[in-house]
Short mmCIF file of C-alpha atoms in Angstrom, two decimals:
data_model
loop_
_atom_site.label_atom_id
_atom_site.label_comp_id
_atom_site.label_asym_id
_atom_site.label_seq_id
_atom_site.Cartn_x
_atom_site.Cartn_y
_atom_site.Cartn_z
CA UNK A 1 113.76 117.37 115.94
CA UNK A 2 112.55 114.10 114.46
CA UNK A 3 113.26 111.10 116.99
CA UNK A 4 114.20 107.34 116.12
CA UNK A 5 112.72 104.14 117.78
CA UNK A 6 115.47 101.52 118.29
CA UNK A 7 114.64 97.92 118.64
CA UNK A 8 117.57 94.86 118.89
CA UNK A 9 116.75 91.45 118.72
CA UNK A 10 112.60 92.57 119.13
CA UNK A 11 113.25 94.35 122.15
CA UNK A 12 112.39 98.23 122.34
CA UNK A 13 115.91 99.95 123.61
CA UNK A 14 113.70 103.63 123.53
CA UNK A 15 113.00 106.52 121.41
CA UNK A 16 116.13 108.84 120.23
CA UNK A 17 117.04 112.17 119.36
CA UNK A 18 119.34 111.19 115.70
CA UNK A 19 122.32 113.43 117.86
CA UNK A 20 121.60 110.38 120.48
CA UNK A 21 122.21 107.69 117.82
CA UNK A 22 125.34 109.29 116.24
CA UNK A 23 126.84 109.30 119.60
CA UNK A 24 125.38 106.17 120.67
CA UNK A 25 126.66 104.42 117.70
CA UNK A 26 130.25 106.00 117.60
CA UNK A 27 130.32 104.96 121.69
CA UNK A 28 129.32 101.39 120.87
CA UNK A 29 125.84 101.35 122.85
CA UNK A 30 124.39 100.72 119.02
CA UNK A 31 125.22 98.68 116.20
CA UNK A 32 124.69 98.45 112.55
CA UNK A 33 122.31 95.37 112.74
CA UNK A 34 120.07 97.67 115.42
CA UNK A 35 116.79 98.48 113.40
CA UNK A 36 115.39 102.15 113.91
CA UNK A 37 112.36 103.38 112.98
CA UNK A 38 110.93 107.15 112.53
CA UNK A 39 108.15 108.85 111.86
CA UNK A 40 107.09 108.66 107.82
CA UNK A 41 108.90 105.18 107.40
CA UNK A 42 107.04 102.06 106.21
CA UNK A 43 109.08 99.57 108.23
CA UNK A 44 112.19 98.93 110.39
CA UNK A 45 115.42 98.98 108.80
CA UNK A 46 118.59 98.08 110.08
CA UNK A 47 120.73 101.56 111.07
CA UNK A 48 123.25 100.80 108.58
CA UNK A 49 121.00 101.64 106.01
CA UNK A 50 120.54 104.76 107.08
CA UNK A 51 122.72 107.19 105.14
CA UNK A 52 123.48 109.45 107.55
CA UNK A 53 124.78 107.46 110.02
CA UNK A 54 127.56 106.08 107.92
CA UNK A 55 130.04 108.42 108.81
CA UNK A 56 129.25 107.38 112.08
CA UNK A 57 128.89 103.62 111.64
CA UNK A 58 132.83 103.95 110.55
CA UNK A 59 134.14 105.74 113.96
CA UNK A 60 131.60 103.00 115.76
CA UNK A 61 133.70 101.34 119.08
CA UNK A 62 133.42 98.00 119.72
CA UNK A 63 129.86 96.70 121.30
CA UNK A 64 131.31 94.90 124.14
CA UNK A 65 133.17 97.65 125.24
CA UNK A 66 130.67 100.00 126.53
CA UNK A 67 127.27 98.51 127.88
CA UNK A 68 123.66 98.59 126.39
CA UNK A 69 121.91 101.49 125.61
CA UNK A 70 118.42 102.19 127.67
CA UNK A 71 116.25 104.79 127.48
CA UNK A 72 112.03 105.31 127.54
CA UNK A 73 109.98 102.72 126.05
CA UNK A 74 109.16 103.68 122.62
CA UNK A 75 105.71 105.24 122.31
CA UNK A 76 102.30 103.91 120.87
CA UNK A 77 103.21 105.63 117.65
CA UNK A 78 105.98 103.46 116.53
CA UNK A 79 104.87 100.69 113.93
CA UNK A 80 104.24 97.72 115.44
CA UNK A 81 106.78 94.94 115.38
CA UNK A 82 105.79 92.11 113.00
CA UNK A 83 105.58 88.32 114.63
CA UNK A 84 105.88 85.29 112.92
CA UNK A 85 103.62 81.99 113.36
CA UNK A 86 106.67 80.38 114.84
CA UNK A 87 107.31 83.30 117.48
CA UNK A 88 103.53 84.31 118.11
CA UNK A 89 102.87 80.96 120.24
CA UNK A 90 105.82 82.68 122.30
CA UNK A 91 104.99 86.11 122.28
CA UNK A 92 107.97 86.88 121.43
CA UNK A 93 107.95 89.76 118.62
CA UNK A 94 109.98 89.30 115.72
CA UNK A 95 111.07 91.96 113.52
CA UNK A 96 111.04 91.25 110.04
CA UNK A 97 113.90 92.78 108.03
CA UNK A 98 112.84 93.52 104.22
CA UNK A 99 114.36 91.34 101.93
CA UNK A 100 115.17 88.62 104.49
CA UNK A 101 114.31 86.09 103.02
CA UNK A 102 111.00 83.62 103.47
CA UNK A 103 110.09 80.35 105.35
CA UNK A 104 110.31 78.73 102.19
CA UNK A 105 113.74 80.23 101.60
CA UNK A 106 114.46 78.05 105.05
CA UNK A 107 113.04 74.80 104.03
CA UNK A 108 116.17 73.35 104.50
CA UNK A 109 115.91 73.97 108.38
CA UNK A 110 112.06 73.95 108.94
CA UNK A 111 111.34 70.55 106.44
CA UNK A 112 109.54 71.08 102.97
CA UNK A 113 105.87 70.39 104.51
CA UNK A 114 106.57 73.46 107.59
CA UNK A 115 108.12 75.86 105.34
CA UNK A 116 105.15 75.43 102.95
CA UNK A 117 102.32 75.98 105.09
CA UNK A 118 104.25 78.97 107.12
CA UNK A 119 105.04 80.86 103.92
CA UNK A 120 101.19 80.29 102.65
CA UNK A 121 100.18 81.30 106.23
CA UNK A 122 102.35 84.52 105.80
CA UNK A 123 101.12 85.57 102.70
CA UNK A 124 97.65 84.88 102.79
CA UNK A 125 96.95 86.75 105.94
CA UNK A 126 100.16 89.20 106.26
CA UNK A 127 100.65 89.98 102.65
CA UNK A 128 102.37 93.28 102.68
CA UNK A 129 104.92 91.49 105.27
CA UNK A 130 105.44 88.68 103.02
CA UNK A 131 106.16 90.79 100.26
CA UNK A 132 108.40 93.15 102.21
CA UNK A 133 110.52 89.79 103.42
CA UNK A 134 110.50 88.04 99.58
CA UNK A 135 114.03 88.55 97.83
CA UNK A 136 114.09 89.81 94.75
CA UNK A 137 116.54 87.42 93.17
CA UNK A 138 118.18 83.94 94.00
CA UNK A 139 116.67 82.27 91.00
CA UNK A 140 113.50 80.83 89.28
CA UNK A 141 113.64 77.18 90.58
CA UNK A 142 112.41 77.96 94.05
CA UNK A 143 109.55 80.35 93.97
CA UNK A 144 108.79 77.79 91.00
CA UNK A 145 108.80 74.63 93.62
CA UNK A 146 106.47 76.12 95.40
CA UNK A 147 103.75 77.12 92.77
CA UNK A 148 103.94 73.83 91.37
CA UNK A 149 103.31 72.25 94.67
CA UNK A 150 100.36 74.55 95.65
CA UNK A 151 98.81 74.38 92.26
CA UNK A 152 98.86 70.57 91.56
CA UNK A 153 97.42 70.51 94.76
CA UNK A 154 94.50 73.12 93.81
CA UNK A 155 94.19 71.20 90.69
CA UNK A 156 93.83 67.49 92.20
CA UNK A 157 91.07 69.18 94.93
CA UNK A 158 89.46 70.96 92.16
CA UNK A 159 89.13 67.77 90.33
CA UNK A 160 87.89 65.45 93.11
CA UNK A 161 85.09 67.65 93.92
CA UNK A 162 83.46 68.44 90.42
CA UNK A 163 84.07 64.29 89.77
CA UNK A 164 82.69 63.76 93.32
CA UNK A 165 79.38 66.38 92.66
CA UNK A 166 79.05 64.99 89.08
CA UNK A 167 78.62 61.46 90.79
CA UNK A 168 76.24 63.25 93.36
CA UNK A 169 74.24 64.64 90.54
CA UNK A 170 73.94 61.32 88.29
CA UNK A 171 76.01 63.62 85.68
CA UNK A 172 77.20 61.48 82.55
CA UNK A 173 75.80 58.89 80.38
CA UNK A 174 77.07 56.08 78.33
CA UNK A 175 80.72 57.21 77.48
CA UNK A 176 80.22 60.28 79.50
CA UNK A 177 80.77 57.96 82.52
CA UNK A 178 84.48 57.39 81.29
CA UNK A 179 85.58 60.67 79.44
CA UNK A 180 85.28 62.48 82.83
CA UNK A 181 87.82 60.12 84.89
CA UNK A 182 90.10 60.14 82.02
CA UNK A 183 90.16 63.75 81.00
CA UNK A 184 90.46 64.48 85.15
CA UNK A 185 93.09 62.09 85.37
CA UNK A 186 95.04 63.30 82.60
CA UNK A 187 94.77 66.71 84.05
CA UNK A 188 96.08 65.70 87.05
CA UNK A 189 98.79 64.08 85.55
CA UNK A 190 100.11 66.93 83.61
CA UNK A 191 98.92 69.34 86.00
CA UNK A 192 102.52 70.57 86.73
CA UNK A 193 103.21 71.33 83.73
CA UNK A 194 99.80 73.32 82.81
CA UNK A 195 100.91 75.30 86.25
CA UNK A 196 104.03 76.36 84.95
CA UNK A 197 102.93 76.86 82.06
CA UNK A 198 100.05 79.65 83.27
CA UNK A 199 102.66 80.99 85.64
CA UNK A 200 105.25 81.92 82.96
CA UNK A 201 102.68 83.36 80.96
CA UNK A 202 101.23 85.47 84.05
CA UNK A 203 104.13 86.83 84.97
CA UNK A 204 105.83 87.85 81.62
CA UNK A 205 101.93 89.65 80.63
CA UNK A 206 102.24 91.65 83.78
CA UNK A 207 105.51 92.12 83.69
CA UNK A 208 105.41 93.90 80.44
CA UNK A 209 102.04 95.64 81.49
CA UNK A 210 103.96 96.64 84.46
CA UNK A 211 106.95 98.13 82.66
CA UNK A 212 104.11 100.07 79.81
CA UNK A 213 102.82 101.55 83.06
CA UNK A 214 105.94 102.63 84.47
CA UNK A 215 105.78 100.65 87.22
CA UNK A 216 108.34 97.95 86.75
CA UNK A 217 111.74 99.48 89.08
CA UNK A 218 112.67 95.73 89.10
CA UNK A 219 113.97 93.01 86.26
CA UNK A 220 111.38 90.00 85.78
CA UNK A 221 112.71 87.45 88.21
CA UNK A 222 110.92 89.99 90.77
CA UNK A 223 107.76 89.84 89.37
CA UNK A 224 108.19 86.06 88.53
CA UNK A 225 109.14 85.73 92.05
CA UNK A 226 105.77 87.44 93.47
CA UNK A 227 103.55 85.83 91.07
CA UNK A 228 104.63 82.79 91.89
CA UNK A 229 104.45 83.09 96.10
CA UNK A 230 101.20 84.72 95.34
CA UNK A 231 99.73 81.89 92.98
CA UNK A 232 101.10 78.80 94.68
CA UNK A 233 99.21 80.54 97.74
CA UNK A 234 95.87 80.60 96.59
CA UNK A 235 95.74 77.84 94.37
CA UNK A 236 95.40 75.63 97.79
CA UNK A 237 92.47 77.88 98.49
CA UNK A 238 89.99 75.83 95.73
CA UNK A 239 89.75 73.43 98.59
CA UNK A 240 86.76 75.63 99.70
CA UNK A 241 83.59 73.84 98.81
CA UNK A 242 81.55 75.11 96.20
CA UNK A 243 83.02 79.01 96.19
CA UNK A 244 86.99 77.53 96.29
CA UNK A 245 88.05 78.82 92.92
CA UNK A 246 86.15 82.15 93.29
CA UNK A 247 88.15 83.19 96.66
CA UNK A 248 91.24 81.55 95.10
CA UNK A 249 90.95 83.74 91.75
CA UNK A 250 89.53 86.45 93.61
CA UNK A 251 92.61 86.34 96.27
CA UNK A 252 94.90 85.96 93.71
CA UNK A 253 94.39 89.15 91.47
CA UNK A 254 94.62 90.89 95.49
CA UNK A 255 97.90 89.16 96.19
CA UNK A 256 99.47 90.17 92.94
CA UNK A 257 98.59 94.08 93.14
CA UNK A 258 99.81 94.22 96.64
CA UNK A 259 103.31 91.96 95.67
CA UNK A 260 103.87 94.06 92.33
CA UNK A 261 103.91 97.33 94.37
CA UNK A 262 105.47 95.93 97.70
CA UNK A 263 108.64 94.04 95.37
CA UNK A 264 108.92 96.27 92.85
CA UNK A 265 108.42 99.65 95.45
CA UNK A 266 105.98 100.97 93.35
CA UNK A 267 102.56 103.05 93.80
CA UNK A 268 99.61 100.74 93.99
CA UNK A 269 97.94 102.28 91.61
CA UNK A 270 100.27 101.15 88.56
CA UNK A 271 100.76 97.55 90.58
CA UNK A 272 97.20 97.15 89.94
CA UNK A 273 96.91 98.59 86.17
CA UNK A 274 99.11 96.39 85.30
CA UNK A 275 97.24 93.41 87.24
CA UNK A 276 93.91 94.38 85.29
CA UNK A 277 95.23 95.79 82.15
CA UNK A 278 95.15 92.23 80.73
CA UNK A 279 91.63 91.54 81.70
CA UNK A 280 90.41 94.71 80.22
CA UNK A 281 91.96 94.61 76.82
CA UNK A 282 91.04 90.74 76.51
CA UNK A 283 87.69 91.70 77.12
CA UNK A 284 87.46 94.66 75.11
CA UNK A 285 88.50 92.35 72.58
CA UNK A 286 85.59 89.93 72.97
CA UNK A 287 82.89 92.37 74.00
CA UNK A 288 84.73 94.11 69.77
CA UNK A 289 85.09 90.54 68.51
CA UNK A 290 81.09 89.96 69.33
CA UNK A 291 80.02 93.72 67.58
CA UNK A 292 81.91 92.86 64.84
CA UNK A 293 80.34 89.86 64.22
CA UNK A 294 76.96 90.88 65.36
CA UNK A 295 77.43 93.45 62.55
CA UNK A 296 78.28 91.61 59.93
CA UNK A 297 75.86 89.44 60.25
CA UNK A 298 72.89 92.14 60.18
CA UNK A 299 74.81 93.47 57.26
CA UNK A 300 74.26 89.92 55.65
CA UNK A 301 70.58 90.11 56.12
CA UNK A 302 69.90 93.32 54.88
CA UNK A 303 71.84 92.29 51.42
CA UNK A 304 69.35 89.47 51.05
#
């Protein structure tokens, strides 16, 4: 008989037969918000998600009449329970409910500057988590925010070091001394808007990729919603010297296959079709756009 792992408030209360939990919940030693975990499951999930239990759930006594539940330590094989940069200091383990919402959904509470940097922290090294925590919906002004932030960053450190190497280098002559500051400052200047500009393009080219793939179970504000976490997480990364915007484009194409199939609860394999589908029909139609001409022009020269 399969057995459930039940953890409350990142504690371990033991492993469970699911007769254990039905009578455990109806007695009031569990409660809905309790997350179990089985064998087969990707993550935790609270046990009033769990279908079965409903019936249950519904004939459930009060908590504080009956005391906590205890029982064996749950065993090696039970998914380990996610932390968060705020809890790890602590050791304290944190479970991380899907859909529950990001730092940057608490920027209100941790300050602007905190809930940037934890949210980039998150998803650049715990991206399935991050994804698994991102909610689907709640708007386009947020996940925008933070793009825009993170990519007119990436965009002023971009700038400073090509105007800092050309300077190195002697680059530029005559006017050449002047376009460059001007052009740079103009970009950074209307850097915002470029960013949301690329972003809404992005995400509506994938999106539709994504839905000729059958791969889209989600409306575009989800895939809006991961391209932006994903981009305004990277773009920060051109402040590597020299190889900045390689890892940053590199990371980014990564952090979009894995948020397409993690939002969206799709395979991987259409996530990342739908990433590269783009890139491979716009360069089909260069590598076709540079035959045709090729071949025109030796038609040319043999009419001569």
């Amino acid at each position: 008989m399969a057995t459930i792992h039940i953890n409350r408030g990142g504690t371990n209360l033991g492993t469970f037969s699911e007769e254990d939990v039905r009578s455990g919940l109806r007695a009031g030693r569990f409660v809905a918000t309790d997350l179990g975990w089985r064998e087969g499951m990707p993550a935790w999930q609270p046990l009033a998600q769990f279908t079965e239990f409903a019936a249950d759930l519904s004939a459930a006594t009060p908590p504080d009449a009956v005391p906590p539940a205890a029982g064996p330590t749950a065993p090696a094989s039970a998914p380990p329970v996610p932390m968060t940069p705020a809890t790890a200091a602590t050791s304290t383990p944190q479970v991380v409910v899907p859909r529950s919402g990001l730092p940057w959904d608490r920027r209100h509470e941790l300050g602007l500057l905190k809930a940037f940097v934890e949210t980039l922290q998150m998803i650049l090294a715990r991206p399935t988590e991050a994804f698994t925590a991102m909610k689907r919906d709640g708007g386009l002004w947020e996940p925008l925010l933070y793009a825009l932030i993170g990519g007119t960053f990436g965009t002023v450190i971009s700038f400073v070091y090509r105007f800092g190497f050309q300077i190195l280098a002697g680059g530029g002559h005559g006017d050449g001394r002047l376009f460059g500051p001007v052009m740079g400052l103009g970009l950074i200047i209307f850097s915002p808007l470029l960013v949301m500009l690329v972003i809404f393009l992005t995400a509506g080219l994938i999106h539709l990729c994504l839905m000729i793939v059958g791969g889209a179970k989600q409306n575009f504000e989800t895939t809006f919603r991961a391209i932006c976490f994903a981009a305004g997480s990277v773009y920060p990364l051109q402040i590597v010297p020299f190889c900045g915007s390689l890892v940053s484009g590199v990371w980014a194409l990564v952090l979009y296959c894995i948020g397409l199939a993690t939002a969206h609860e799709t395979d991987t394999g259409r996530a990342v079709l739908a990433v590269f589908l783009p890139l491979v029909v716009c360069c089909g139609g260069v590598l076709l756009l540079v035959v045709l001409v090729g071949g025109l022009g030796a038609l040319s020269h043999s009419w001569r």
